[in-house]
Amino acid sequence: MSSDDLREHLGLVQIYTGNGKGKTTAALGLALRAIGNDLKVAMVQFMKSDQYYGEYHISKTLPNLLLLPMGRDCLVYEGKAKQEDYDAAEAALAKSKELLHSGEYDIVIMDEVNVTIHMGLIGVDKVVDVVKNRPPRVEMVLTGRYAPQELLDLADLVTEMKMIKHPYEKGVPARDGIER
């Protein structure tokens, strides 16, 4: 099947949520599969910088993948956000909308957007508006814990990652190449 034929079937909304590991990983797997089929993918990372995540470094070698980390270079804790976190979230949302409507990308991934909403950095109504007004034949993927019901209701596919067991519970920190 040609990439033009593949594009005819795009335009759904996917959500990867839950407290288990693998939401961003699943979105990146989807991106890799899409790139292998000559589709173009943009991923906007709402809560991540380019400092700690291996996917940013490899993305530079993949011509059909645009990866834009737009978060601050630190963890943002609930109730401890600074103005620059709000500004970064708004900028990431604006960039996501721009990429969706650019005509350049077949898939736009909004990584950690659900957490951004949960923390109150952007309103769910703004994201709902982006989803409802997306162009046809552009697939959207929204990741992060705490997916709000308003987005779940709009989605065509929802996958919940559930943590059964994780090395973090035993004090093992996030490992480069595995969790980041």
Tab-separated table of C-alpha atoms in Angstrom:
chain	number	residue	atom	x	y	z
A	1	MET	CA	0.000	0.000	0.000
A	2	SER	CA	1.395	3.392	-0.935
A	3	SER	CA	1.759	6.199	1.597
A	4	ASP	CA	-1.012	8.061	-0.264
A	5	ASP	CA	-3.319	5.083	0.303
A	6	LEU	CA	-2.307	5.020	3.980
A	7	ARG	CA	-3.191	8.697	4.344
A	8	GLU	CA	-6.778	7.976	3.266
A	9	HIS	CA	-7.280	6.082	6.540
A	10	LEU	CA	-5.732	8.633	8.893
A	11	GLY	CA	-7.593	11.130	11.057
A	12	LEU	CA	-8.363	9.243	14.259
A	13	VAL	CA	-7.583	10.332	17.817
A	14	GLN	CA	-5.594	7.972	20.029
A	15	ILE	CA	-4.947	8.345	23.755
A	16	TYR	CA	-2.309	6.476	25.767
A	17	THR	CA	-2.897	7.038	29.471
A	18	GLY	CA	-2.612	5.325	32.857
A	19	ASN	CA	-0.075	4.989	35.642
A	20	GLY	CA	2.049	2.339	33.919
A	21	LYS	CA	5.233	2.744	31.919
A	22	GLY	CA	5.026	2.922	28.166
A	23	LYS	CA	2.840	5.803	27.021
A	24	THR	CA	5.559	7.805	25.298
A	25	THR	CA	7.241	4.557	24.275
A	26	ALA	CA	4.044	3.410	22.528
A	27	ALA	CA	3.715	6.759	20.764
A	28	LEU	CA	7.334	6.543	19.599
A	29	GLY	CA	6.733	2.982	18.387
A	30	LEU	CA	3.775	4.232	16.372
A	31	ALA	CA	5.971	7.044	15.019
A	32	LEU	CA	8.691	4.597	13.983
A	33	ARG	CA	6.165	2.370	12.210
A	34	ALA	CA	4.673	5.403	10.439
A	35	ILE	CA	8.093	6.665	9.332
A	36	GLY	CA	8.833	3.184	7.982
A	37	ASN	CA	5.741	3.612	5.808
A	38	ASP	CA	6.883	7.016	4.511
A	39	LEU	CA	4.551	9.062	6.722
A	40	LYS	CA	5.673	12.256	8.448
A	41	VAL	CA	5.356	12.564	12.225
A	42	ALA	CA	5.646	15.516	14.601
A	43	MET	CA	5.880	14.998	18.360
A	44	VAL	CA	5.514	17.944	20.722
A	45	GLN	CA	6.727	17.078	24.218
A	46	PHE	CA	4.833	19.233	26.694
A	47	MET	CA	6.701	18.391	29.916
A	48	LYS	CA	10.139	17.397	28.649
A	49	SER	CA	13.311	19.188	27.640
A	50	ASP	CA	16.000	17.930	25.279
A	51	GLN	CA	18.390	17.200	28.139
A	52	TYR	CA	17.464	13.741	29.396
A	53	TYR	CA	15.547	11.814	26.775
A	54	GLY	CA	17.246	9.530	24.253
A	55	GLU	CA	14.467	9.904	21.701
A	56	TYR	CA	15.468	13.523	21.147
A	57	HIS	CA	19.007	12.567	20.141
A	58	ILE	CA	17.970	9.836	17.688
A	59	SER	CA	15.192	11.976	16.201
A	60	LYS	CA	17.823	14.165	14.563
A	61	THR	CA	18.749	11.214	12.328
A	62	LEU	CA	15.180	10.479	11.177
A	63	PRO	CA	14.160	12.878	8.404
A	64	ASN	CA	10.405	12.200	8.698
A	65	LEU	CA	10.293	12.830	12.463
A	66	LEU	CA	10.153	16.258	14.047
A	67	LEU	CA	10.538	16.045	17.822
A	68	LEU	CA	10.083	19.263	19.790
A	69	PRO	CA	10.750	19.127	23.542
A	70	MET	CA	9.105	22.282	24.906
A	71	GLY	CA	9.220	21.802	28.683
A	72	ARG	CA	11.665	23.227	31.175
A	73	ASP	CA	14.883	21.424	32.027
A	74	CYS	CA	13.524	20.099	35.332
A	75	LEU	CA	10.669	18.121	36.828
A	76	VAL	CA	7.555	20.154	37.509
A	77	TYR	CA	5.669	19.049	40.590
A	78	GLU	CA	1.951	19.502	41.066
A	79	GLY	CA	1.283	22.774	42.856
A	80	LYS	CA	4.865	23.984	42.254
A	81	ALA	CA	4.599	25.230	38.675
A	82	LYS	CA	6.209	28.533	37.753
A	83	GLN	CA	4.985	31.064	35.212
A	84	GLU	CA	7.470	29.726	32.685
A	85	ASP	CA	5.764	26.298	32.952
A	86	TYR	CA	2.416	27.872	32.052
A	87	ASP	CA	4.070	29.760	29.204
A	88	ALA	CA	5.797	26.596	27.947
A	89	ALA	CA	2.501	24.677	28.019
A	90	GLU	CA	0.724	27.400	26.036
A	91	ALA	CA	3.598	27.497	23.534
A	92	ALA	CA	3.499	23.701	23.156
A	93	LEU	CA	-0.248	23.806	22.550
A	94	ALA	CA	0.132	26.569	19.951
A	95	LYS	CA	2.931	24.627	18.228
A	96	SER	CA	0.795	21.448	18.208
A	97	LYS	CA	-2.061	23.324	16.582
A	98	GLU	CA	0.299	24.883	14.029
A	99	LEU	CA	1.759	21.481	13.111
A	100	LEU	CA	-1.697	19.901	12.838
A	101	HIS	CA	-2.791	22.543	10.340
A	102	SER	CA	0.516	22.875	8.464
A	103	GLY	CA	-0.284	20.160	5.933
A	104	GLU	CA	3.227	18.772	6.455
A	105	TYR	CA	2.512	16.004	8.977
A	106	ASP	CA	0.414	12.858	8.839
A	107	ILE	CA	0.571	12.247	12.593
A	108	VAL	CA	0.908	14.768	15.421
A	109	ILE	CA	1.730	13.458	18.891
A	110	MET	CA	1.049	15.644	21.928
A	111	ASP	CA	3.279	13.917	24.483
A	112	GLU	CA	2.360	14.423	28.158
A	113	VAL	CA	-0.492	16.781	27.283
A	114	ASN	CA	-2.767	14.935	29.729
A	115	VAL	CA	-0.407	15.655	32.629
A	116	THR	CA	-0.211	19.276	31.534
A	117	ILE	CA	-4.004	19.519	31.774
A	118	HIS	CA	-4.083	17.676	35.114
A	119	MET	CA	-1.578	20.130	36.585
A	120	GLY	CA	-3.676	23.081	35.417
A	121	LEU	CA	-1.001	24.423	33.072
A	122	ILE	CA	-3.524	24.525	30.229
A	123	GLY	CA	-7.278	24.137	30.279
A	124	VAL	CA	-8.906	20.981	28.968
A	125	ASP	CA	-11.247	23.163	26.907
A	126	LYS	CA	-8.287	24.423	24.858
A	127	VAL	CA	-7.144	20.893	24.045
A	128	VAL	CA	-10.709	19.780	23.292
A	129	ASP	CA	-10.923	22.685	20.823
A	130	VAL	CA	-7.708	21.567	19.100
A	131	VAL	CA	-9.001	17.993	18.830
A	132	LYS	CA	-12.440	19.017	17.560
A	133	ASN	CA	-10.972	21.390	14.967
A	134	ARG	CA	-8.202	19.154	13.677
A	135	PRO	CA	-7.941	18.762	9.929
A	136	PRO	CA	-9.167	15.527	8.367
A	137	ARG	CA	-6.614	12.807	7.682
A	138	VAL	CA	-4.167	13.913	10.372
A	139	GLU	CA	-3.873	11.316	13.124
A	140	MET	CA	-3.565	12.662	16.668
A	141	VAL	CA	-1.965	10.884	19.613
A	142	LEU	CA	-2.294	12.317	23.131
A	143	THR	CA	-0.231	10.793	25.923
A	144	GLY	CA	0.150	11.097	29.664
A	145	ARG	CA	-1.467	10.019	32.884
A	146	TYR	CA	-4.782	11.471	33.967
A	147	ALA	CA	-6.493	11.732	30.567
A	148	PRO	CA	-9.618	13.808	31.250
A	149	GLN	CA	-13.032	12.392	30.406
A	150	GLU	CA	-13.646	15.182	27.899
A	151	LEU	CA	-10.756	13.873	25.776
A	152	LEU	CA	-11.591	10.207	26.346
A	153	ASP	CA	-15.051	10.936	24.940
A	154	LEU	CA	-13.530	12.353	21.728
A	155	ALA	CA	-10.991	9.570	21.204
A	156	ASP	CA	-11.311	6.708	18.754
A	157	LEU	CA	-8.765	4.553	20.592
A	158	VAL	CA	-7.879	4.673	24.293
A	159	THR	CA	-5.190	2.483	25.829
A	160	GLU	CA	-4.595	2.491	29.566
A	161	MET	CA	-1.147	1.427	30.733
A	162	LYS	CA	-1.480	-0.123	34.188
A	163	MET	CA	1.461	-0.474	36.543
A	164	ILE	CA	1.618	-3.930	38.060
A	165	LYS	CA	5.232	-3.749	39.177
A	166	HIS	CA	8.008	-1.233	38.514
A	167	PRO	CA	11.673	-1.055	39.625
A	168	TYR	CA	11.025	2.528	40.794
A	169	GLU	CA	9.154	1.004	43.743
A	170	LYS	CA	12.466	-0.571	44.845
A	171	GLY	CA	14.365	2.698	44.532
A	172	VAL	CA	15.768	2.129	41.040
A	173	PRO	CA	15.951	5.558	39.367
A	174	ALA	CA	14.935	6.194	35.752
A	175	ARG	CA	17.624	4.663	33.542
A	176	ASP	CA	19.014	6.268	30.407
A	177	GLY	CA	18.081	4.222	27.359
A	178	ILE	CA	15.195	2.495	29.174
A	179	GLU	CA	12.929	5.021	30.894
A	180	ARG	CA	14.436	8.121	29.334
